[in-house]
Each structure stands twice: as structure tokens, then as C-alpha cells.
Coordinates of C-alpha atoms in Angstrom, one line a residue:
M1 CA -23.9 -56.4 14.7
R2 CA -26.4 -54.0 16.0
I3 CA -27.5 -50.6 14.5
I4 CA -29.3 -48.9 17.3
A5 CA -26.4 -48.4 19.9
P6 CA -24.3 -45.6 17.8
L7 CA -27.6 -44.3 16.8
L8 CA -28.4 -43.6 20.3
F9 CA -25.1 -42.4 21.0
L10 CA -25.4 -39.8 18.1
L11 CA -29.0 -38.8 19.3
F12 CA -27.2 -38.0 22.8
L13 CA -24.6 -35.8 21.3
L14 CA -27.2 -33.8 19.0
I15 CA -29.5 -33.3 22.1
V16 CA -26.8 -32.1 24.6
Q17 CA -24.6 -30.4 22.1
P18 CA -26.6 -28.2 19.5
C19 CA -23.2 -26.7 18.4
I20 CA -22.2 -30.1 16.9
A21 CA -25.7 -30.8 15.6
I22 CA -26.2 -27.7 13.1
R23 CA -22.7 -28.6 11.8
E24 CA -23.3 -32.4 11.5
G25 CA -23.5 -32.0 7.4
T26 CA -20.0 -30.2 7.5
A27 CA -18.9 -33.0 9.7
T28 CA -19.9 -35.5 7.6
A29 CA -18.4 -33.8 4.3
D30 CA -15.2 -34.2 6.3
I31 CA -15.2 -37.9 5.8
F32 CA -15.0 -37.3 2.0
I33 CA -12.2 -34.6 2.8
R34 CA -10.3 -37.4 4.3
C35 CA -11.2 -39.8 1.3
Y36 CA -9.4 -37.2 -1.4
E37 CA -6.6 -36.1 0.9
R38 CA -5.3 -39.6 1.3
S39 CA -5.7 -40.5 -2.4
G40 CA -4.5 -37.2 -3.4
D41 CA -7.1 -36.0 -5.6
F42 CA -6.7 -32.3 -5.0
G43 CA -9.5 -31.3 -7.1
R44 CA -12.2 -33.3 -5.5
L45 CA -10.7 -32.6 -2.4
A46 CA -11.2 -28.9 -3.1
L47 CA -14.7 -29.4 -4.2
W48 CA -15.5 -31.0 -0.7
H49 CA -13.8 -28.3 1.2
E50 CA -16.3 -26.0 -0.6
A51 CA -19.0 -28.3 0.2
A52 CA -18.2 -28.4 3.8
A53 CA -18.1 -24.5 3.6
E54 CA -21.5 -24.5 1.7
C55 CA -23.2 -26.5 4.6
L56 CA -22.1 -24.0 7.1
K57 CA -23.2 -21.2 5.0
R58 CA -26.8 -22.7 4.0
I59 CA -27.5 -24.5 7.3
S60 CA -25.5 -23.6 10.3
V61 CA -25.5 -19.7 9.7
P62 CA -29.1 -19.3 9.3
M63 CA -30.3 -21.8 12.2
N64 CA -27.7 -19.9 14.4
E65 CA -29.0 -16.8 13.6
I66 CA -33.0 -17.6 14.0
A67 CA -31.8 -18.9 17.5
H68 CA -29.9 -16.0 18.5
D69 CA -32.7 -13.6 17.3
Y70 CA -35.5 -15.3 19.5
Y71 CA -32.9 -15.3 22.3
V72 CA -32.4 -11.6 21.8
R73 CA -36.1 -10.8 21.6
H74 CA -37.1 -12.6 24.6
G75 CA -34.2 -11.5 26.9
Y76 CA -32.4 -15.0 27.4
K77 CA -28.7 -13.5 27.9
K78 CA -27.0 -16.7 28.7
W79 CA -28.3 -18.2 25.5
V80 CA -27.4 -14.9 23.2
T81 CA -24.1 -15.3 24.6
R82 CA -23.8 -19.1 23.6
S83 CA -25.1 -18.3 20.3
E84 CA -22.6 -15.6 19.6
K85 CA -19.8 -18.0 20.5
E86 CA -21.2 -20.6 18.2
A87 CA -21.8 -17.9 15.3
R88 CA -18.0 -17.1 15.6
E89 CA -17.0 -20.7 15.8
I90 CA -19.0 -21.3 12.5
Q91 CA -17.2 -18.5 10.8
E92 CA -13.9 -19.9 11.9
Q93 CA -15.0 -23.4 10.3
Y94 CA -15.9 -21.4 7.1
Q95 CA -12.8 -19.4 6.9
Y96 CA -10.8 -22.7 7.3
H97 CA -12.6 -24.5 4.6
R98 CA -12.5 -21.7 2.1
K99 CA -8.7 -21.5 2.8
H100 CA -7.9 -25.0 2.1
A101 CA -10.2 -25.4 -1.0
K102 CA -8.3 -22.6 -2.5
I103 CA -4.9 -24.3 -1.5
A104 CA -6.3 -27.6 -3.2
W105 CA -7.4 -25.9 -6.2
Q106 CA -3.6 -24.8 -6.8
K107 CA -2.4 -28.4 -6.6
S108 CA -5.4 -29.9 -8.7
E109 CA -4.9 -32.0 -12.0
T110 CA -8.3 -33.4 -11.6
P111 CA -9.9 -33.8 -15.2
E112 CA -12.9 -31.7 -15.5
P113 CA -15.4 -34.5 -16.3
I114 CA -14.6 -36.1 -12.8
L115 CA -15.0 -32.9 -11.3
N116 CA -18.3 -32.4 -12.8
A117 CA -19.5 -35.8 -11.7
E118 CA -18.4 -34.9 -8.1
R119 CA -20.2 -31.7 -8.3
E120 CA -23.4 -33.7 -9.0
N121 CA -22.6 -35.9 -6.2
I122 CA -22.2 -32.6 -3.6
A123 CA -25.6 -31.3 -5.0
K124 CA -27.2 -34.4 -4.1
F125 CA -25.5 -34.6 -0.6
I126 CA -26.5 -30.9 0.2
A127 CA -29.7 -31.6 -0.8
V128 CA -30.0 -34.4 1.7
W129 CA -28.6 -32.4 4.5
L130 CA -30.6 -29.3 3.8
P131 CA -34.2 -30.4 5.3
R132 CA -32.4 -32.7 8.1
Y133 CA -32.8 -29.9 10.6
P134 CA -36.4 -28.7 10.5
D135 CA -37.3 -32.5 9.6
R136 CA -35.9 -33.4 13.3
F137 CA -36.7 -29.9 14.9
Y138 CA -38.8 -31.8 18.0
E139 CA -36.2 -34.4 18.4
F140 CA -32.8 -32.7 18.4
G141 CA -31.2 -29.3 19.1
I142 CA -32.9 -26.4 20.3
Y143 CA -36.6 -27.9 21.2
P144 CA -35.3 -30.6 23.6
T145 CA -32.3 -28.2 24.9
F146 CA -34.3 -25.2 25.4
F147 CA -37.9 -25.0 24.8
R148 CA -38.9 -28.3 26.4
K149 CA -36.9 -27.4 29.6
Q150 CA -38.9 -23.8 29.6
R151 CA -41.9 -25.5 28.9
A152 CA -41.3 -27.9 32.2
L153 CA -40.6 -24.7 34.3
A154 CA -44.0 -23.3 33.1
E155 CA -45.8 -26.4 33.5
K156 CA -44.6 -26.6 37.2
K157 CA -46.1 -23.1 37.8
K158 CA -49.1 -24.3 36.0
D159 CA -48.5 -21.2 33.5
Y160 CA -50.4 -22.7 30.9
V161 CA -50.7 -19.8 28.6
T162 CA -46.7 -19.3 29.1
V163 CA -46.7 -23.0 27.7
L164 CA -48.8 -22.4 24.9
H165 CA -46.7 -19.3 23.8
L166 CA -43.4 -21.6 24.4
E167 CA -44.8 -23.9 21.9
A168 CA -46.2 -21.5 19.5
D169 CA -42.5 -20.1 19.5
A170 CA -41.0 -23.4 18.5
A171 CA -43.5 -24.1 15.8
A172 CA -42.9 -20.6 14.5
M173 CA -38.8 -21.5 14.9
C174 CA -39.5 -24.9 12.8
A175 CA -41.4 -22.9 10.1
A176 CA -38.6 -20.3 10.1
Q177 CA -35.8 -22.9 9.4
Y178 CA -37.7 -24.5 6.6
K179 CA -38.1 -21.0 5.0
Q180 CA -34.5 -20.1 5.5
I181 CA -32.7 -23.4 4.5
P182 CA -34.1 -25.8 2.3
I183 CA -36.7 -23.4 0.9
A184 CA -34.3 -20.5 0.1
Y185 CA -32.2 -22.8 -1.3
G186 CA -34.6 -23.9 -4.0
L187 CA -35.7 -27.4 -2.9
E188 CA -39.4 -28.2 -4.0
N189 CA -42.5 -29.0 -1.8
Y190 CA -41.5 -27.7 1.4
Q191 CA -43.8 -24.7 1.3
K192 CA -46.7 -26.9 2.9
H193 CA -44.4 -27.5 5.7
L194 CA -43.9 -23.9 6.2
R195 CA -47.6 -23.3 6.0
A196 CA -48.4 -26.1 8.3
Y197 CA -46.3 -24.9 11.3
Q198 CA -47.1 -21.2 10.6
A199 CA -50.7 -22.2 11.2
Y200 CA -50.0 -24.3 14.2
A201 CA -48.1 -21.6 15.9
S202 CA -51.4 -19.2 15.1
H203 CA -53.8 -21.7 16.4
L204 CA -51.5 -22.0 19.7
R205 CA -51.5 -18.3 20.2
D206 CA -55.3 -18.1 19.9
L207 CA -55.5 -20.8 22.5
A208 CA -53.4 -18.7 24.9
Q209 CA -55.5 -15.7 24.7
Q210 CA -58.4 -17.9 26.2
N211 CA -56.1 -18.2 29.2
P212 CA -56.6 -21.9 29.6
K213 CA -56.8 -23.4 33.1
T214 CA -55.6 -26.8 31.8
L215 CA -53.8 -27.8 28.8
T216 CA -55.2 -28.8 25.8
P217 CA -53.4 -32.3 24.0
E218 CA -53.1 -29.8 20.6
V219 CA -50.3 -28.3 22.6
N220 CA -48.4 -31.7 21.7
G221 CA -49.1 -31.5 18.0
G222 CA -45.7 -30.1 16.7
K223 CA -44.0 -33.4 16.4
R224 CA -47.3 -35.0 14.5
I225 CA -47.1 -32.2 11.7
L226 CA -44.5 -33.8 10.0
N227 CA -45.9 -37.2 10.0
S228 CA -49.0 -35.8 8.2
L229 CA -46.7 -34.4 5.4
A230 CA -45.4 -36.1 2.6
I231 CA -41.5 -35.7 3.1
Q232 CA -39.3 -35.2 -0.1
T233 CA -36.5 -37.4 0.0
N234 CA -33.2 -38.4 -1.9
S235 CA -33.5 -42.1 -1.2
S236 CA -31.4 -45.0 -2.0
H237 CA -32.4 -47.8 -4.2
L238 CA -30.3 -49.9 -1.9
E239 CA -31.6 -50.9 1.8
A240 CA -29.4 -50.3 4.9
D241 CA -29.1 -54.0 5.6
V242 CA -27.8 -54.6 2.1
I243 CA -25.2 -51.8 2.5
L244 CA -24.0 -53.4 5.8
Q245 CA -23.7 -56.7 4.3
I246 CA -21.2 -54.9 1.4
A247 CA -19.4 -53.3 4.1
K248 CA -18.8 -56.0 6.4
A249 CA -17.7 -58.4 3.4
D250 CA -14.9 -56.0 2.6
P251 CA -11.5 -57.5 3.5
Q252 CA -10.3 -54.4 5.3
V253 CA -13.2 -54.0 7.3
K254 CA -13.0 -57.8 8.1
A255 CA -9.5 -57.3 9.4
A256 CA -10.4 -54.1 11.3
L257 CA -13.5 -55.9 13.1
A258 CA -11.4 -59.2 13.8
G259 CA -11.4 -59.8 17.5
Q260 CA -13.6 -57.0 18.3
N261 CA -16.5 -57.6 20.7
G262 CA -19.6 -55.6 20.7
V263 CA -19.4 -54.2 17.4
H264 CA -22.5 -51.9 16.3
A265 CA -22.9 -50.5 12.9
Y266 CA -24.8 -47.4 11.8
P267 CA -25.4 -46.8 7.9
R268 CA -26.7 -43.6 6.5
F269 CA -27.3 -42.5 2.9
Q270 CA -25.7 -39.1 1.8
G271 CA -27.6 -38.7 -1.5
F272 CA -25.3 -40.5 -3.7
A273 CA -23.0 -42.8 -1.3
W274 CA -23.8 -44.4 2.0
I275 CA -21.3 -44.0 5.2
V276 CA -21.2 -47.0 7.5
S277 CA -19.6 -46.4 11.0
F278 CA -18.7 -49.2 13.1
S279 CA -17.9 -48.9 16.8
N280 CA -18.0 -50.4 20.2
H281 CA -17.9 -49.2 23.5
S282 CA -13.8 -50.1 24.4
R283 CA -12.5 -48.2 21.1
G284 CA -15.2 -46.0 19.9
V285 CA -15.1 -45.7 16.4
I286 CA -13.5 -48.8 14.7
A287 CA -14.0 -48.1 11.0
T288 CA -15.9 -45.8 8.7
V289 CA -16.9 -47.2 5.2
I290 CA -18.1 -45.2 2.1
V291 CA -20.0 -47.3 0.0
S292 CA -21.1 -46.3 -3.8
E293 CA -24.7 -46.1 -3.9
K294 CA -24.3 -46.6 -7.9
T295 CA -21.9 -49.6 -7.8
A296 CA -22.6 -51.2 -4.4
E297 CA -19.0 -51.2 -4.0
V298 CA -16.8 -49.7 -0.9
L299 CA -15.1 -46.9 -2.0
D300 CA -12.7 -46.3 0.7
M301 CA -12.3 -47.3 4.6
F302 CA -10.8 -45.3 7.4

């Protein structure tokens, strides 16, 4: 089974639909919500609704605000409207999860030790998602959907000063994401990311003042900055290939995949557990599997 196809499909979604991209953490939390809805564990269900709301508050809201402020400052009216619509959708989702968390708490009989253990899992989960978007700034979301397109228009006109300013603005926005998401939450070791992108933005603006007639290779340095920095990660002691074998060996998964052709698999670590999605072109997602990082066992399958 191949991993690459669903990854490419996911990348496509993230590039063309930034609204989806900045709520991906909440969408992943929904998998655990489904798990505890089905088992009737209302305490852990409530915690995961709260986790989904927290992802919206800590990630989606600041990302939307950073982009909206930029569009307003530079007069991109169409994008202002788009970001305002997105802000309303984020708030609707936030209220939805808060409401359903309250309902679940009213039904909860989950013992406190289990709740405390799940709170620790959720903290690890959120720590994985907080730096995810600034870490992928030049690959997904606003850079390819907005900055890259604006840059292409400027390059076509040979307006290299505008190109440099656009890349400087992009680097500054990446820095702002680090500042307002992982750093604001208290994650350590991201100050160097903030400083590196701020310095790069300043350097590009200095270059723009020289009114260049050609583009220097430095204008493409944004994506390379991340590679030069040691990234803080909450990594698993298990390899993705091992997780795949565990998931594929589960009897329910075997039954779901039986007779299916061209099945692809995509495993992703969530801080305390792995989620593995199996899909093909004819059916889309065939099965979603949660595998415990601690016990290396399948916890649930949809």
C-alpha cells in the first residue's frame, strides 16, 4: 500500500482551501470526538470538544487575524471579505464545540484519573499542532494561495521591488505566526524562528530600497530558513512503517480493506497516538484507525 497519494491529496486541499487548512487541528480532534461518542465516554468526549475549541482559539483565530490585518492594510478587499467570512465560520465552530462539551459534561461519569490522563494526551496533541502552520508556511495556505500569485504578477511586470516587498511581507507574516501561536502558548525554542524570519524580512526590505533590476537568489530564502533551524518536535518512538503494519494487521481493518484495489495509507503522529487513514480513488476514505503510541495497539477504527 502506498502512502504518497493521500498525502498529495491532502496537500492539494491545504493549498486550495486555506479555510480548511487552518482548522485541520480541529478536524483531527473530531476523530477522537467520534471515538468517544461511539463508546459513550462522555467525560473524554467533553475534553475533546474542548480540545477542538482550543485549537480554533489558539491556532485558527490568530492565523485568521494576522491575514485579515494584512489584507486590510494593503487594500485587498476581496481577501478582506474572504477572511471575515472565515472568521465567522471559526466562531460558529468554536461555539458548537463549547456547547457540545457542556452537554457531554452533564452526562459524564468518567473517573477523574482517566480524565487527567486524557488531559495529558490532549496537551501533547495541541503541542504538535501549534507550530504546524508556521513550520509549513511556505508550502501551504496563504503563501501559495496569495503571496506566490501576487509575486508572479509582479515578476511578469519585472517589478522586482514589489517582489522583494511581497517576500518580506510573507516572512514577517511567518514570524507573526510563530509569535502569536506557539510562542504565545508557551512552547519553548521558537524565539529563534521568530528572530530569523524577522531578520530575513528586514534584509529583503533593505534590498528593495536598492531598486534592483534583477532578482537576487536571496529572494527565495524563506523556505530554506526552517531547514537551518533545529525544530522542536514531540516525536513518537515508533516508525510510521511499524504503525502501518499494526493497523493493517487489525481484523476489522483487514475486513474493511478486503477486495479493495489501489489502497493508499497515510499515518500521522498526534503527540500521543497515531491516526492512519486508508483510502482509494473509488471510495475515498475506507478506514480511519487510531493506534496507541504507548501500547502499539489499535484503539479504534471507523
